[in-house]
PDB file of C-alpha atoms in Angstrom:
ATOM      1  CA  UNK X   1       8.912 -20.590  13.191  1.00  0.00           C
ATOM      2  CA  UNK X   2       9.990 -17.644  11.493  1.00  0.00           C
ATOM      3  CA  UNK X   3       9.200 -13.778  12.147  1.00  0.00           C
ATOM      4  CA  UNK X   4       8.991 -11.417   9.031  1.00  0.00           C
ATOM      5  CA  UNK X   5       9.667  -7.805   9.567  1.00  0.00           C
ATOM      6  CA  UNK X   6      10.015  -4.641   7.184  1.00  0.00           C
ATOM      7  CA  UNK X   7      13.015  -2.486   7.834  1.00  0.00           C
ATOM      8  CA  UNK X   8      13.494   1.309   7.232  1.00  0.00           C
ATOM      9  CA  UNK X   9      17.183   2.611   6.984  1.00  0.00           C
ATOM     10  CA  UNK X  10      18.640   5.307   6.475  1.00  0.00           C
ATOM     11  CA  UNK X  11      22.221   6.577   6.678  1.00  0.00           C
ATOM     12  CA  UNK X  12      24.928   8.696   4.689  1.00  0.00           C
ATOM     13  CA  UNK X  13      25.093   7.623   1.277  1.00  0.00           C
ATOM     14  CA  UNK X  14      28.589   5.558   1.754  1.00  0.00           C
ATOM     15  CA  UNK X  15      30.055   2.357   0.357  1.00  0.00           C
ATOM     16  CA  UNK X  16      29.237  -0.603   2.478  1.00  0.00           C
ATOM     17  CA  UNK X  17      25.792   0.282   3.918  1.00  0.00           C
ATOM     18  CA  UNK X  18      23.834  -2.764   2.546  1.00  0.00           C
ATOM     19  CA  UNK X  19      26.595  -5.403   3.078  1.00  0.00           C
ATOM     20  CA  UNK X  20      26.430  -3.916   7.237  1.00  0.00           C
ATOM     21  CA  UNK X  21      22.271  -4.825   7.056  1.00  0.00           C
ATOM     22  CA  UNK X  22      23.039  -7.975   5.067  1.00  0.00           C
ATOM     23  CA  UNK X  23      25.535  -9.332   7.279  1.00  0.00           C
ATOM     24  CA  UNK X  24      23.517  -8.658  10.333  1.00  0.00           C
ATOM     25  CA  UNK X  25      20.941 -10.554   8.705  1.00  0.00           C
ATOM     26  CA  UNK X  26      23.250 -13.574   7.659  1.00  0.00           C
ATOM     27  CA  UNK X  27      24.309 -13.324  11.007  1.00  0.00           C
ATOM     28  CA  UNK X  28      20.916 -13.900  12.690  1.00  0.00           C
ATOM     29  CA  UNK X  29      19.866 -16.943   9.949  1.00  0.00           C
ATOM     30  CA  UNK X  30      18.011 -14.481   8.455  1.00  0.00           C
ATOM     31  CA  UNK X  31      16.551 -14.254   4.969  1.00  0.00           C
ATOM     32  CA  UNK X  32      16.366 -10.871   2.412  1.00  0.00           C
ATOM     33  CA  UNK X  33      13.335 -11.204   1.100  1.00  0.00           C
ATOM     34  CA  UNK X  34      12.227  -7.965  -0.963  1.00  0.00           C
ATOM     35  CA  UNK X  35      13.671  -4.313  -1.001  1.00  0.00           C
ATOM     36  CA  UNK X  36      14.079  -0.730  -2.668  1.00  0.00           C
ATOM     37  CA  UNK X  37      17.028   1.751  -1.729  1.00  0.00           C
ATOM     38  CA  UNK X  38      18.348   4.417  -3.678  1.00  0.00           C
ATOM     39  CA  UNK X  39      20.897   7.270  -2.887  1.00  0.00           C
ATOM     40  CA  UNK X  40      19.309  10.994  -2.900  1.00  0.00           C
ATOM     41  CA  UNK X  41      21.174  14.224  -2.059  1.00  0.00           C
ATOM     42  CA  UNK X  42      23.825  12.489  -0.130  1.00  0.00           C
ATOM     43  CA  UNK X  43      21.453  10.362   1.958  1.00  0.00           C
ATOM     44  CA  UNK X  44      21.292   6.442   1.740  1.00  0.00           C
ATOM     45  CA  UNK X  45      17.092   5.327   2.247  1.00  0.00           C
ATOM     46  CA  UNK X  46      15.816   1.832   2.002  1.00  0.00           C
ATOM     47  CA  UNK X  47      12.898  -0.351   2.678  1.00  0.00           C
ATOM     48  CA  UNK X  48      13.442  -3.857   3.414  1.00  0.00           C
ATOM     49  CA  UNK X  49      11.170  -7.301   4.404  1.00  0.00           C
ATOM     50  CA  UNK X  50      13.484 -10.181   5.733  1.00  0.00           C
ATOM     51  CA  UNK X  51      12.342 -13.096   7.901  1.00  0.00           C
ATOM     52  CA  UNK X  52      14.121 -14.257  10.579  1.00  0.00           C
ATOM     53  CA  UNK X  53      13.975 -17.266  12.929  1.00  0.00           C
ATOM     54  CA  UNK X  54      12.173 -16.172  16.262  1.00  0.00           C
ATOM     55  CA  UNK X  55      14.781 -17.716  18.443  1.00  0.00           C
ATOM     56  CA  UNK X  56      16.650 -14.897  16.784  1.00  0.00           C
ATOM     57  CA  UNK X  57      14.585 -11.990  16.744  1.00  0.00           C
ATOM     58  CA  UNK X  58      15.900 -10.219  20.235  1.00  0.00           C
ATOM     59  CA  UNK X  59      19.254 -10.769  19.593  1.00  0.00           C
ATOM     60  CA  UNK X  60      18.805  -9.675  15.992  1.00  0.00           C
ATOM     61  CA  UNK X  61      17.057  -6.206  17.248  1.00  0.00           C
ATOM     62  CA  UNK X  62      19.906  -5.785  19.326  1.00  0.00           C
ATOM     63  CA  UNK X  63      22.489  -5.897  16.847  1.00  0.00           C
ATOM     64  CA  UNK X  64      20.505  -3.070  14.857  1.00  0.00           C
ATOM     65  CA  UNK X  65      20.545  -0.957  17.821  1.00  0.00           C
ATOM     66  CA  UNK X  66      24.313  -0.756  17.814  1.00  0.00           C
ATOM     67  CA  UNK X  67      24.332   0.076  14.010  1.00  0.00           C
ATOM     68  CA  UNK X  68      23.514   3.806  14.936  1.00  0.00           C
ATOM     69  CA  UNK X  69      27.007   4.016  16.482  1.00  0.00           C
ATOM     70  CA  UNK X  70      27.614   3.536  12.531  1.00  0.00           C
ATOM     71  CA  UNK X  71      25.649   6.204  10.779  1.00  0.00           C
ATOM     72  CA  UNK X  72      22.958   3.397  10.286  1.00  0.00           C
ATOM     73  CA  UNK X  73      19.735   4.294  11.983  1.00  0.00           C
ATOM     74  CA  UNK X  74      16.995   1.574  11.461  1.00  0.00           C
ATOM     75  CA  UNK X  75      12.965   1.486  12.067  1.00  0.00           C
ATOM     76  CA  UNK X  76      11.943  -1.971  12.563  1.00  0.00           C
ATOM     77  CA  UNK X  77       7.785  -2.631  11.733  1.00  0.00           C
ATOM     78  CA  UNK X  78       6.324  -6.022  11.804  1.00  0.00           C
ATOM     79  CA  UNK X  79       6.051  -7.815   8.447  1.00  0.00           C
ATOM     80  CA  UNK X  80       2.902  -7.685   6.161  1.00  0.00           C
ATOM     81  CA  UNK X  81      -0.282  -9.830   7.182  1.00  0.00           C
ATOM     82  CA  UNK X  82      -1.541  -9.429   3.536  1.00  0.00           C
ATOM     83  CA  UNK X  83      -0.525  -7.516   0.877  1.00  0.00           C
ATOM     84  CA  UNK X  84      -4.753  -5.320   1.944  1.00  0.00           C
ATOM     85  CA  UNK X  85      -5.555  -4.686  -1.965  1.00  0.00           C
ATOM     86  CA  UNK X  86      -7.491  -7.759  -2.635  1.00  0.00           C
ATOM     87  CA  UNK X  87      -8.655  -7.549  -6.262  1.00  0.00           C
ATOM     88  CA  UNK X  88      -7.162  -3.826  -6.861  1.00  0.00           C
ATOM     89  CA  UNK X  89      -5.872  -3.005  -9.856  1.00  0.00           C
ATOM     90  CA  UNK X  90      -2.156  -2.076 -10.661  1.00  0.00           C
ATOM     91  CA  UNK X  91      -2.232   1.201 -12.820  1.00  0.00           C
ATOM     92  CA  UNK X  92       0.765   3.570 -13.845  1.00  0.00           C
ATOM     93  CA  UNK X  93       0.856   7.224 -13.474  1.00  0.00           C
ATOM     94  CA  UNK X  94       3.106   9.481 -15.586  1.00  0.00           C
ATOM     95  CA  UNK X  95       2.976  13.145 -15.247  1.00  0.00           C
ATOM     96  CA  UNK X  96       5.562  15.814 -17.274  1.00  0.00           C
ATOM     97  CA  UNK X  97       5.145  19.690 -16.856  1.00  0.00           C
ATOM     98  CA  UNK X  98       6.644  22.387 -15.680  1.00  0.00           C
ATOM     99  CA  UNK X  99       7.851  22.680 -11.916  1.00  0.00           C
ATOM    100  CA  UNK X 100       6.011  24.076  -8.814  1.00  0.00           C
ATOM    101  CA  UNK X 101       5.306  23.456  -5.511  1.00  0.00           C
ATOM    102  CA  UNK X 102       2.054  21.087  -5.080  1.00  0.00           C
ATOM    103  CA  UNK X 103       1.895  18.940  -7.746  1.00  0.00           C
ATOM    104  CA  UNK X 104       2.757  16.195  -5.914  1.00  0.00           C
ATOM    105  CA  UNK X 105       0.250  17.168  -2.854  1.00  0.00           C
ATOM    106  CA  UNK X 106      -2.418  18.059  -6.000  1.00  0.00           C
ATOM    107  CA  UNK X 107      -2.489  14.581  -7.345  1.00  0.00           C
ATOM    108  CA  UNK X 108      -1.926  12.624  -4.608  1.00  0.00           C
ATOM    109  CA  UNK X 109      -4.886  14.306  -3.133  1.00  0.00           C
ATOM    110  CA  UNK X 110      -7.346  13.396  -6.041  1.00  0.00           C
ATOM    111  CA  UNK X 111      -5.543   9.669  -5.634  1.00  0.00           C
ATOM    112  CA  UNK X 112      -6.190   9.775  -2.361  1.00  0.00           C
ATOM    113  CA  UNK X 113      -9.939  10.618  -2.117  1.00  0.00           C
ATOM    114  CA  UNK X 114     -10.806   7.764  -4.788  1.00  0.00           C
ATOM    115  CA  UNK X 115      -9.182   5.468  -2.009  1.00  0.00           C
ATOM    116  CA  UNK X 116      -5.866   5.145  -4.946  1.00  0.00           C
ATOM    117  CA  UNK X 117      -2.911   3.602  -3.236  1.00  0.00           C
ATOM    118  CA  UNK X 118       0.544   4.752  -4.161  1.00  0.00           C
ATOM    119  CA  UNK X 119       2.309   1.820  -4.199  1.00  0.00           C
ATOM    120  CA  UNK X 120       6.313   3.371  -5.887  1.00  0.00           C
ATOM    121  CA  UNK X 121       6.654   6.934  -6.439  1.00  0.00           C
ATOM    122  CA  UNK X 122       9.605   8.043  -8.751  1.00  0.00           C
ATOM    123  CA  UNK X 123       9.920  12.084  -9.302  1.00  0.00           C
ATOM    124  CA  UNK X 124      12.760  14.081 -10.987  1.00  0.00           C
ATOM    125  CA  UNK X 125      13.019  17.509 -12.141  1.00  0.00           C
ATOM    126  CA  UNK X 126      15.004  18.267 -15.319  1.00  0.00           C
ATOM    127  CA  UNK X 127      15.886  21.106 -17.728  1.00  0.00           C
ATOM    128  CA  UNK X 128      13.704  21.313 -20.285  1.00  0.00           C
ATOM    129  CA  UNK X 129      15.793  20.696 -24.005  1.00  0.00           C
ATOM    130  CA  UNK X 130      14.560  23.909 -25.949  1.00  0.00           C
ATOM    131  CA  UNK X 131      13.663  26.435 -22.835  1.00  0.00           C
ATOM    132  CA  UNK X 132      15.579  25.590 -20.120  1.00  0.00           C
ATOM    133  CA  UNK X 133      12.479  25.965 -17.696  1.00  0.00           C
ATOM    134  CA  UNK X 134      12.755  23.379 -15.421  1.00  0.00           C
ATOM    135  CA  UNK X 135      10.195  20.534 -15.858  1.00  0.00           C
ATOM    136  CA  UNK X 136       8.791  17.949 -12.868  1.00  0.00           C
ATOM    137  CA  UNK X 137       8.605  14.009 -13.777  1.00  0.00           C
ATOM    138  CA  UNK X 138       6.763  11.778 -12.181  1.00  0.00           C
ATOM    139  CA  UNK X 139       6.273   8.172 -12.616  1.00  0.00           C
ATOM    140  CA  UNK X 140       3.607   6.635  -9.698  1.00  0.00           C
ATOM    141  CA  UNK X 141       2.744   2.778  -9.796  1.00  0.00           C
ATOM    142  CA  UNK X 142      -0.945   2.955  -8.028  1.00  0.00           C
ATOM    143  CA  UNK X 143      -3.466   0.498  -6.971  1.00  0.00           C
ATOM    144  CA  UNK X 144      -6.740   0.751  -7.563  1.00  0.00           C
ATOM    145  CA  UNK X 145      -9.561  -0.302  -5.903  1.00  0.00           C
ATOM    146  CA  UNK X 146     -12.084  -2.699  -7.538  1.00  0.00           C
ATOM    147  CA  UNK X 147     -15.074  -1.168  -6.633  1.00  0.00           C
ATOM    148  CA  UNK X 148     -13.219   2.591  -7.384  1.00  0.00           C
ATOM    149  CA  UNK X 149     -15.523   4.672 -10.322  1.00  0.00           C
ATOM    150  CA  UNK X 150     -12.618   4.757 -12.390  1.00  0.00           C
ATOM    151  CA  UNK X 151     -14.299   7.324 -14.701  1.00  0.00           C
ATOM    152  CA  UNK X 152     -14.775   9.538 -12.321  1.00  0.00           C
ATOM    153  CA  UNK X 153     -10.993   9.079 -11.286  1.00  0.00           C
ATOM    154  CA  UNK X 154      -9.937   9.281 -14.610  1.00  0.00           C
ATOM    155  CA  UNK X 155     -12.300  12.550 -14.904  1.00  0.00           C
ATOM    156  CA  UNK X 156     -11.019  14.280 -11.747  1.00  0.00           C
ATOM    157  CA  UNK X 157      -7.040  13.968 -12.906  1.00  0.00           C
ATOM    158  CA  UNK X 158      -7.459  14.844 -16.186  1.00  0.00           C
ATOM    159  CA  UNK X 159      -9.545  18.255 -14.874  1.00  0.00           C
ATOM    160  CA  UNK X 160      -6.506  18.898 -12.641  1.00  0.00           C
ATOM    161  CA  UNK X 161      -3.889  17.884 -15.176  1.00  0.00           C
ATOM    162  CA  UNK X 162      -5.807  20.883 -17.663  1.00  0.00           C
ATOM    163  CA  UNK X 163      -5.694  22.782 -14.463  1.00  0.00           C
ATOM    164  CA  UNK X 164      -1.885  22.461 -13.841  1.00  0.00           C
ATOM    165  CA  UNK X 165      -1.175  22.408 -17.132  1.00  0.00           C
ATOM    166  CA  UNK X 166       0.438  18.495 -17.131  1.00  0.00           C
ATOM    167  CA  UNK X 167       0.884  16.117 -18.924  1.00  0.00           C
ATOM    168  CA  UNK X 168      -0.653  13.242 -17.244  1.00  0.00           C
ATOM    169  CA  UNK X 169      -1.461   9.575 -18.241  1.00  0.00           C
ATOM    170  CA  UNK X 170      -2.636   6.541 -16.757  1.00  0.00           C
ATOM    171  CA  UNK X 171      -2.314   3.043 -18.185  1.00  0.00           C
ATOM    172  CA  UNK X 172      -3.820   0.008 -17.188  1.00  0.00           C
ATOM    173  CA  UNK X 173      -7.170   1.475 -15.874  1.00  0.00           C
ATOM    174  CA  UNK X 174      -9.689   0.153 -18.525  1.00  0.00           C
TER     175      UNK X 174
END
């Protein structure tokens, strides 16, 4: 039998981080299965799901432990049961305009009350080519349910985006 778990790490952002987790794995028989990690300000963050054999599951947390005396700290969670969206449907998000605290807490708040998942969440801020005002980029890959009144959805963020004043689009939601 085999155990799958989902991994959160985090460390300095330094060469060698994911060939330490990978060789831990390898080390236990385990298997990489699906991940995202990116460097940010100096900081190292991932998200992996391996499975592992259970024989080696104790001796595999153990070995994780120790990577703190690394740099390495890890957050082990138990692997999905299901992926929970059923017949959802995948929709992307894009938003451009210019910077302030909230807009990430606006929108996510209108995504959150129609029951929207945020499945990836990409933001940036940039200087803007002719002013130099600083503009805020996001790019959200959502779920949707299928019973969600899309309309109403689509409605609510555009009302916000006028409110804002964004630029905001969603594709994939008719």
């Amino acid at each position: 039998m085999s155990t799958s778990i989902v991994l959160s790490v985090l460390s300095e952002d330094r060469p060698g981080v994911v060939e330490t987790l990978s060789k831990v794995l390898a080390r236990h028989g385990g298997n990489w299965m699906e991940s995202s990690m990116l460097s940010l300000a100096g900081k190292f963050a991932g998200i992996l799901l391996a499975e592992l054999p259970d024989a080696e599951a104790d001796a595999f947390m153990r070995a994780l432990s120790s990577l703190e005396a690394e740099g390495i700290s890890v957050v082990v969670g138990a692997g999905p049961q299901s992926d929970g969206f059923g017949d959802a449907r995948f929709v992307s998000l894009e938003l451009v305009g210019q910077d302030r605290p909230g807009i990430v807490h606006d929108i996510t708040e209108v995504l959150a009350r129609h029951a929207v998942n945020v499945q990836e969440l990409e933001t940036t801020v940039q200087s803007a080519s002719m002013s130099g005002e600083s503009l805020f980029l996001a790019h959200a890959k959502v779920f949707i349910p299928a019973d969600a009144d899309t309309e109403a959805l689509r409605s609510e963020l555009e009302a916000l985006a006028n409110e804002l004043m964004v630029d905001l689009s969603l594709e994939g939601t008719r």
